[in-house]
C-alpha cells in the first residue's frame, strides 16, 4: 500500500465524518463549515487523482462562492 492510497483513505474517511456532521449537526453554521471541509476533502482526493483543474474549481466554486451564499442565507 503506497502513501497515495493511505492519503486517499484518510481524506475519504474525513469526508464521510464531516458529511455526518453536516447531517447530524444542530447548529446550521457548524453544518455549513463542515460542508466546506467536505468540499476540501473531495478536492484533496481530486488532487490525488491528478485532476488539479477539477480540484481548483471545486474549491473556488463550491467552497468559495456557494458556501458564501449558504452562510449569507443562514445569517439572514
Backbone as XML, in Angstrom:
<?xml version="1.0"?>
<chain id="A" units="angstrom">
  <residue number="1" name="UNK">
    <atom name="N" x="0.862" y="-1.176" z="0.000"/>
    <atom name="CA" x="0.000" y="0.000" z="0.000"/>
    <atom name="C" x="0.904" y="1.235" z="0.000"/>
  </residue>
  <residue number="2" name="UNK">
    <atom name="N" x="0.676" y="2.096" z="-0.963"/>
    <atom name="CA" x="1.521" y="3.275" z="-1.104"/>
    <atom name="C" x="0.989" y="4.432" z="-0.248"/>
  </residue>
  <residue number="3" name="UNK">
    <atom name="N" x="1.773" y="5.476" z="-0.203"/>
    <atom name="CA" x="1.371" y="6.654" z="0.557"/>
    <atom name="C" x="0.160" y="7.345" z="-0.039"/>
  </residue>
  <residue number="4" name="UNK">
    <atom name="N" x="0.032" y="7.262" z="-1.367"/>
    <atom name="CA" x="-1.121" y="7.860" z="-2.032"/>
    <atom name="C" x="-2.411" y="7.136" z="-1.649"/>
  </residue>
  <residue number="5" name="UNK">
    <atom name="N" x="-2.332" y="5.819" z="-1.500"/>
    <atom name="CA" x="-3.509" y="5.059" z="-1.064"/>
    <atom name="C" x="-3.906" y="5.420" z="0.360"/>
  </residue>
  <residue number="6" name="UNK">
    <atom name="N" x="-2.922" y="5.585" z="1.210"/>
    <atom name="CA" x="-3.203" y="5.940" z="2.602"/>
    <atom name="C" x="-3.853" y="7.321" z="2.683"/>
  </residue>
  <residue number="7" name="UNK">
    <atom name="N" x="-3.313" y="8.281" z="1.909"/>
    <atom name="CA" x="-3.913" y="9.622" z="1.898"/>
    <atom name="C" x="-5.334" y="9.596" z="1.350"/>
  </residue>
  <residue number="8" name="UNK">
    <atom name="N" x="-5.570" y="8.758" z="0.329"/>
    <atom name="CA" x="-6.921" y="8.641" z="-0.210"/>
    <atom name="C" x="-7.893" y="8.162" z="0.865"/>
  </residue>
  <residue number="9" name="UNK">
    <atom name="N" x="-7.499" y="7.133" z="1.613"/>
    <atom name="CA" x="-8.378" y="6.617" z="2.661"/>
    <atom name="C" x="-8.570" y="7.623" z="3.795"/>
  </residue>
  <residue number="10" name="UNK">
    <atom name="N" x="-7.522" y="8.370" z="4.113"/>
    <atom name="CA" x="-7.637" y="9.380" z="5.175"/>
    <atom name="C" x="-8.599" y="10.484" z="4.760"/>
  </residue>
  <residue number="11" name="UNK">
    <atom name="N" x="-8.423" y="11.014" z="3.535"/>
    <atom name="CA" x="-9.315" y="12.087" z="3.076"/>
    <atom name="C" x="-10.741" y="11.587" z="2.875"/>
  </residue>
  <residue number="12" name="UNK">
    <atom name="N" x="-10.884" y="10.348" z="2.444"/>
    <atom name="CA" x="-12.235" y="9.796" z="2.277"/>
    <atom name="C" x="-12.919" y="9.619" z="3.626"/>
  </residue>
  <residue number="13" name="UNK">
    <atom name="N" x="-12.185" y="9.131" z="4.623"/>
    <atom name="CA" x="-12.762" y="8.970" z="5.958"/>
    <atom name="C" x="-13.125" y="10.328" z="6.561"/>
  </residue>
  <residue number="14" name="UNK">
    <atom name="N" x="-12.267" y="11.328" z="6.338"/>
    <atom name="CA" x="-12.582" y="12.669" z="6.829"/>
    <atom name="C" x="-13.810" y="13.236" z="6.139"/>
  </residue>
  <residue number="15" name="UNK">
    <atom name="N" x="-13.944" y="12.987" z="4.840"/>
    <atom name="CA" x="-15.118" y="13.479" z="4.117"/>
    <atom name="C" x="-16.391" y="12.835" z="4.646"/>
  </residue>
  <residue number="16" name="UNK">
    <atom name="N" x="-16.343" y="11.542" z="4.938"/>
    <atom name="CA" x="-17.520" y="10.862" z="5.494"/>
    <atom name="C" x="-17.835" y="11.397" z="6.887"/>
  </residue>
  <residue number="17" name="UNK">
    <atom name="N" x="-16.804" y="11.610" z="7.697"/>
    <atom name="CA" x="-17.023" y="12.117" z="9.055"/>
    <atom name="C" x="-17.626" y="13.521" z="9.028"/>
  </residue>
  <residue number="18" name="UNK">
    <atom name="N" x="-17.078" y="14.400" z="8.173"/>
    <atom name="CA" x="-17.619" y="15.752" z="8.091"/>
    <atom name="C" x="-19.014" y="15.763" z="7.481"/>
  </residue>
  <residue number="19" name="UNK">
    <atom name="N" x="-19.291" y="14.841" z="6.561"/>
    <atom name="CA" x="-20.646" y="14.809" z="5.998"/>
    <atom name="C" x="-21.659" y="14.336" z="7.040"/>
  </residue>
  <residue number="20" name="UNK">
    <atom name="N" x="-21.241" y="13.462" z="7.943"/>
    <atom name="CA" x="-22.128" y="13.091" z="9.046"/>
    <atom name="C" x="-22.371" y="14.277" z="9.975"/>
  </residue>
  <residue number="21" name="UNK">
    <atom name="N" x="-21.336" y="15.104" z="10.168"/>
    <atom name="CA" x="-21.523" y="16.315" z="10.970"/>
    <atom name="C" x="-22.474" y="17.297" z="10.291"/>
  </residue>
  <residue number="22" name="UNK">
    <atom name="N" x="-22.463" y="17.325" z="8.952"/>
    <atom name="CA" x="-23.389" y="18.194" z="8.228"/>
    <atom name="C" x="-24.819" y="17.763" z="8.489"/>
  </residue>
  <residue number="23" name="UNK">
    <atom name="N" x="-25.061" y="16.468" z="8.405"/>
    <atom name="CA" x="-26.424" y="15.962" z="8.531"/>
    <atom name="C" x="-26.900" y="15.975" z="9.978"/>
  </residue>
  <residue number="24" name="UNK">
    <atom name="N" x="-26.012" y="15.615" z="10.898"/>
    <atom name="CA" x="-26.422" y="15.459" z="12.295"/>
    <atom name="C" x="-26.188" y="16.702" z="13.151"/>
  </residue>
  <residue number="25" name="UNK">
    <atom name="N" x="-25.589" y="17.751" z="12.579"/>
    <atom name="CA" x="-25.292" y="18.948" z="13.353"/>
    <atom name="C" x="-26.543" y="19.719" z="13.723"/>
  </residue>
  <residue number="26" name="UNK">
    <atom name="N" x="-26.565" y="20.247" z="14.935"/>
    <atom name="CA" x="-27.717" y="21.012" z="15.393"/>
    <atom name="C" x="-27.620" y="22.485" z="14.995"/>
  </residue>
  <residue number="27" name="UNK">
    <atom name="N" x="-26.407" y="23.014" z="14.937"/>
    <atom name="CA" x="-26.196" y="24.412" z="14.579"/>
    <atom name="C" x="-25.962" y="24.503" z="13.063"/>
  </residue>
  <residue number="28" name="UNK">
    <atom name="N" x="-26.764" y="25.293" z="12.338"/>
    <atom name="CA" x="-26.596" y="25.360" z="10.875"/>
    <atom name="C" x="-25.271" y="25.977" z="10.437"/>
  </residue>
  <residue number="29" name="UNK">
    <atom name="N" x="-24.697" y="26.856" z="11.232"/>
    <atom name="CA" x="-23.397" y="27.435" z="10.881"/>
    <atom name="C" x="-22.315" y="26.365" z="10.939"/>
  </residue>
  <residue number="30" name="UNK">
    <atom name="N" x="-22.330" y="25.541" z="11.978"/>
    <atom name="CA" x="-21.353" y="24.450" z="12.079"/>
    <atom name="C" x="-21.555" y="23.440" z="10.959"/>
  </residue>
  <residue number="31" name="UNK">
    <atom name="N" x="-22.796" y="23.221" z="10.575"/>
    <atom name="CA" x="-23.067" y="22.314" z="9.459"/>
    <atom name="C" x="-22.515" y="22.877" z="8.152"/>
  </residue>
  <residue number="32" name="UNK">
    <atom name="N" x="-22.653" y="24.171" z="7.952"/>
    <atom name="CA" x="-22.125" y="24.787" z="6.732"/>
    <atom name="C" x="-20.603" y="24.718" z="6.696"/>
  </residue>
  <residue number="33" name="UNK">
    <atom name="N" x="-19.954" y="24.952" z="7.837"/>
    <atom name="CA" x="-18.495" y="24.846" z="7.869"/>
    <atom name="C" x="-18.038" y="23.405" z="7.695"/>
  </residue>
  <residue number="34" name="UNK">
    <atom name="N" x="-18.812" y="22.466" z="8.186"/>
    <atom name="CA" x="-18.491" y="21.063" z="7.958"/>
    <atom name="C" x="-18.625" y="20.721" z="6.479"/>
  </residue>
  <residue number="35" name="UNK">
    <atom name="N" x="-19.586" y="21.339" z="5.801"/>
    <atom name="CA" x="-19.737" y="21.127" z="4.368"/>
    <atom name="C" x="-18.543" y="21.694" z="3.604"/>
  </residue>
  <residue number="36" name="UNK">
    <atom name="N" x="-18.003" y="22.808" z="4.069"/>
    <atom name="CA" x="-16.785" y="23.349" z="3.463"/>
    <atom name="C" x="-15.646" y="22.348" z="3.607"/>
  </residue>
  <residue number="37" name="UNK">
    <atom name="N" x="-15.532" y="21.728" z="4.764"/>
    <atom name="CA" x="-14.475" y="20.736" z="4.969"/>
    <atom name="C" x="-14.675" y="19.512" z="4.079"/>
  </residue>
  <residue number="38" name="UNK">
    <atom name="N" x="-15.930" y="19.130" z="3.840"/>
    <atom name="CA" x="-16.207" y="18.031" z="2.905"/>
    <atom name="C" x="-15.716" y="18.412" z="1.517"/>
  </residue>
  <residue number="39" name="UNK">
    <atom name="N" x="-15.978" y="19.648" z="1.099"/>
    <atom name="CA" x="-15.528" y="20.093" z="-0.221"/>
    <atom name="C" x="-14.004" y="20.072" z="-0.322"/>
  </residue>
  <residue number="40" name="UNK">
    <atom name="N" x="-13.310" y="20.470" z="0.742"/>
    <atom name="CA" x="-11.850" y="20.433" z="0.712"/>
    <atom name="C" x="-11.318" y="19.002" z="0.674"/>
  </residue>
  <residue number="41" name="UNK">
    <atom name="N" x="-11.964" y="18.093" z="1.370"/>
    <atom name="CA" x="-11.537" y="16.687" z="1.326"/>
    <atom name="C" x="-11.759" y="16.087" z="-0.056"/>
  </residue>
  <residue number="42" name="UNK">
    <atom name="N" x="-12.865" y="16.434" z="-0.688"/>
    <atom name="CA" x="-13.122" y="15.958" z="-2.057"/>
    <atom name="C" x="-12.095" y="16.562" z="-3.014"/>
  </residue>
  <residue number="43" name="UNK">
    <atom name="N" x="-11.755" y="17.819" z="-2.823"/>
    <atom name="CA" x="-10.730" y="18.451" z="-3.663"/>
    <atom name="C" x="-9.372" y="17.781" z="-3.459"/>
  </residue>
  <residue number="44" name="UNK">
    <atom name="N" x="-9.066" y="17.398" z="-2.233"/>
    <atom name="CA" x="-7.807" y="16.691" z="-1.979"/>
    <atom name="C" x="-7.793" y="15.334" z="-2.682"/>
  </residue>
  <residue number="45" name="UNK">
    <atom name="N" x="-8.926" y="14.665" z="-2.715"/>
    <atom name="CA" x="-8.989" y="13.398" z="-3.460"/>
    <atom name="C" x="-8.818" y="13.631" z="-4.957"/>
  </residue>
  <residue number="46" name="UNK">
    <atom name="N" x="-9.347" y="14.733" z="-5.477"/>
    <atom name="CA" x="-9.123" y="15.055" z="-6.883"/>
    <atom name="C" x="-7.648" y="15.321" z="-7.162"/>
  </residue>
  <residue number="47" name="UNK">
    <atom name="N" x="-6.967" y="15.973" z="-6.228"/>
    <atom name="CA" x="-5.531" y="16.212" z="-6.396"/>
    <atom name="C" x="-4.779" y="14.885" z="-6.419"/>
  </residue>
  <residue number="48" name="UNK">
    <atom name="N" x="-5.177" y="13.963" z="-5.566"/>
    <atom name="CA" x="-4.533" y="12.646" z="-5.564"/>
    <atom name="C" x="-4.769" y="11.893" z="-6.870"/>
  </residue>
  <residue number="49" name="UNK">
    <atom name="N" x="-5.865" y="12.192" z="-7.553"/>
    <atom name="CA" x="-6.163" y="11.563" z="-8.844"/>
    <atom name="C" x="-5.543" y="12.332" z="-10.013"/>
  </residue>
  <residue number="50" name="UNK">
    <atom name="N" x="-4.696" y="13.332" z="-9.718"/>
    <atom name="CA" x="-4.030" y="14.166" z="-10.717"/>
    <atom name="C" x="-5.019" y="14.988" z="-11.529"/>
  </residue>
  <residue number="51" name="UNK">
    <atom name="N" x="-6.141" y="15.351" z="-10.942"/>
    <atom name="CA" x="-7.129" y="16.218" z="-11.587"/>
    <atom name="C" x="-7.092" y="17.579" z="-10.896"/>
  </residue>
  <residue number="52" name="UNK">
    <atom name="N" x="-6.016" y="18.319" z="-11.158"/>
    <atom name="CA" x="-5.790" y="19.574" z="-10.448"/>
    <atom name="C" x="-6.797" y="20.653" z="-10.835"/>
  </residue>
  <residue number="53" name="UNK">
    <atom name="N" x="-7.214" y="20.685" z="-12.093"/>
    <atom name="CA" x="-8.181" y="21.697" z="-12.514"/>
    <atom name="C" x="-9.518" y="21.498" z="-11.808"/>
  </residue>
  <residue number="54" name="UNK">
    <atom name="N" x="-9.978" y="20.258" z="-11.727"/>
    <atom name="CA" x="-11.263" y="19.990" z="-11.067"/>
    <atom name="C" x="-11.155" y="20.282" z="-9.571"/>
  </residue>
  <residue number="55" name="UNK">
    <atom name="N" x="-10.004" y="20.002" z="-8.970"/>
    <atom name="CA" x="-9.812" y="20.326" z="-7.554"/>
    <atom name="C" x="-9.867" y="21.834" z="-7.339"/>
  </residue>
  <residue number="56" name="UNK">
    <atom name="N" x="-9.258" y="22.587" z="-8.241"/>
    <atom name="CA" x="-9.278" y="24.042" z="-8.118"/>
    <atom name="C" x="-10.694" y="24.593" z="-8.292"/>
  </residue>
  <residue number="57" name="UNK">
    <atom name="N" x="-11.408" y="24.077" z="-9.263"/>
    <atom name="CA" x="-12.788" y="24.512" z="-9.475"/>
    <atom name="C" x="-13.654" y="24.131" z="-8.281"/>
  </residue>
  <residue number="58" name="UNK">
    <atom name="N" x="-13.408" y="22.954" z="-7.710"/>
    <atom name="CA" x="-14.147" y="22.503" z="-6.528"/>
    <atom name="C" x="-13.984" y="23.502" z="-5.385"/>
  </residue>
  <residue number="59" name="UNK">
    <atom name="N" x="-12.762" y="23.937" z="-5.158"/>
    <atom name="CA" x="-12.500" y="24.866" z="-4.060"/>
    <atom name="C" x="-13.052" y="26.252" z="-4.383"/>
  </residue>
  <residue number="60" name="UNK">
    <atom name="N" x="-12.829" y="26.729" z="-5.605"/>
    <atom name="CA" x="-13.259" y="28.085" z="-5.937"/>
    <atom name="C" x="-14.772" y="28.216" z="-6.009"/>
  </residue>
  <residue number="61" name="UNK">
    <atom name="N" x="-15.419" y="27.285" z="-6.697"/>
    <atom name="CA" x="-16.854" y="27.424" z="-6.922"/>
    <atom name="C" x="-17.643" y="26.986" z="-5.704"/>
  </residue>
  <residue number="62" name="UNK">
    <atom name="N" x="-17.409" y="25.759" z="-5.240"/>
    <atom name="CA" x="-18.239" y="25.238" z="-4.159"/>
    <atom name="C" x="-17.821" y="25.785" z="-2.800"/>
  </residue>
  <residue number="63" name="UNK">
    <atom name="N" x="-16.558" y="25.619" z="-2.435"/>
    <atom name="CA" x="-16.130" y="26.064" z="-1.106"/>
    <atom name="C" x="-16.087" y="27.585" z="-1.021"/>
  </residue>
  <residue number="64" name="UNK">
    <atom name="N" x="-15.906" y="28.250" z="-2.144"/>
    <atom name="CA" x="-15.863" y="29.704" z="-2.129"/>
    <atom name="C" x="-17.219" y="30.337" z="-2.317"/>
  </residue>
  <residue number="65" name="UNK">
    <atom name="N" x="-17.739" y="30.257" z="-3.509"/>
    <atom name="CA" x="-18.942" y="31.020" z="-3.862"/>
    <atom name="C" x="-20.213" y="30.438" z="-3.264"/>
  </residue>
  <residue number="66" name="UNK">
    <atom name="N" x="-20.439" y="29.166" z="-3.430"/>
    <atom name="CA" x="-21.687" y="28.562" z="-2.956"/>
    <atom name="C" x="-21.785" y="28.636" z="-1.434"/>
  </residue>
  <residue number="67" name="UNK">
    <atom name="N" x="-20.694" y="28.371" z="-0.739"/>
    <atom name="CA" x="-20.759" y="28.395" z="0.721"/>
    <atom name="C" x="-20.908" y="29.813" z="1.255"/>
  </residue>
  <residue number="68" name="UNK">
    <atom name="N" x="-20.381" y="30.804" z="0.556"/>
    <atom name="CA" x="-20.634" y="32.185" z="0.964"/>
    <atom name="C" x="-22.116" y="32.494" z="0.872"/>
  </residue>
  <residue number="69" name="UNK">
    <atom name="N" x="-22.765" y="32.008" z="-0.183"/>
    <atom name="CA" x="-24.206" y="32.206" z="-0.294"/>
    <atom name="C" x="-24.963" y="31.464" z="0.797"/>
  </residue>
  <residue number="70" name="UNK">
    <atom name="N" x="-24.571" y="30.233" z="1.103"/>
    <atom name="CA" x="-25.232" y="29.481" z="2.171"/>
    <atom name="C" x="-25.097" y="30.207" z="3.504"/>
  </residue>
  <residue number="71" name="UNK">
    <atom name="N" x="-23.898" y="30.658" z="3.828"/>
    <atom name="CA" x="-23.675" y="31.367" z="5.093"/>
    <atom name="C" x="-24.491" y="32.657" z="5.110"/>
  </residue>
  <residue number="72" name="UNK">
    <atom name="N" x="-24.546" y="33.367" z="3.981"/>
    <atom name="CA" x="-25.326" y="34.591" z="3.917"/>
    <atom name="C" x="-26.801" y="34.329" z="4.183"/>
  </residue>
  <residue number="73" name="UNK">
    <atom name="N" x="-27.339" y="33.275" z="3.565"/>
    <atom name="CA" x="-28.755" y="32.954" z="3.753"/>
    <atom name="C" x="-29.016" y="32.514" z="5.188"/>
  </residue>
  <residue number="74" name="UNK">
    <atom name="N" x="-28.136" y="31.721" z="5.755"/>
    <atom name="CA" x="-28.316" y="31.264" z="7.145"/>
    <atom name="C" x="-28.270" y="32.462" z="8.101"/>
  </residue>
  <residue number="75" name="UNK">
    <atom name="N" x="-27.334" y="33.369" z="7.886"/>
    <atom name="CA" x="-27.216" y="34.514" z="8.774"/>
    <atom name="C" x="-28.353" y="35.508" z="8.565"/>
  </residue>
  <residue number="76" name="UNK">
    <atom name="N" x="-28.942" y="35.519" z="7.381"/>
    <atom name="CA" x="-30.030" y="36.451" z="7.118"/>
    <atom name="C" x="-31.283" y="35.988" z="7.832"/>
  </residue>
</chain>
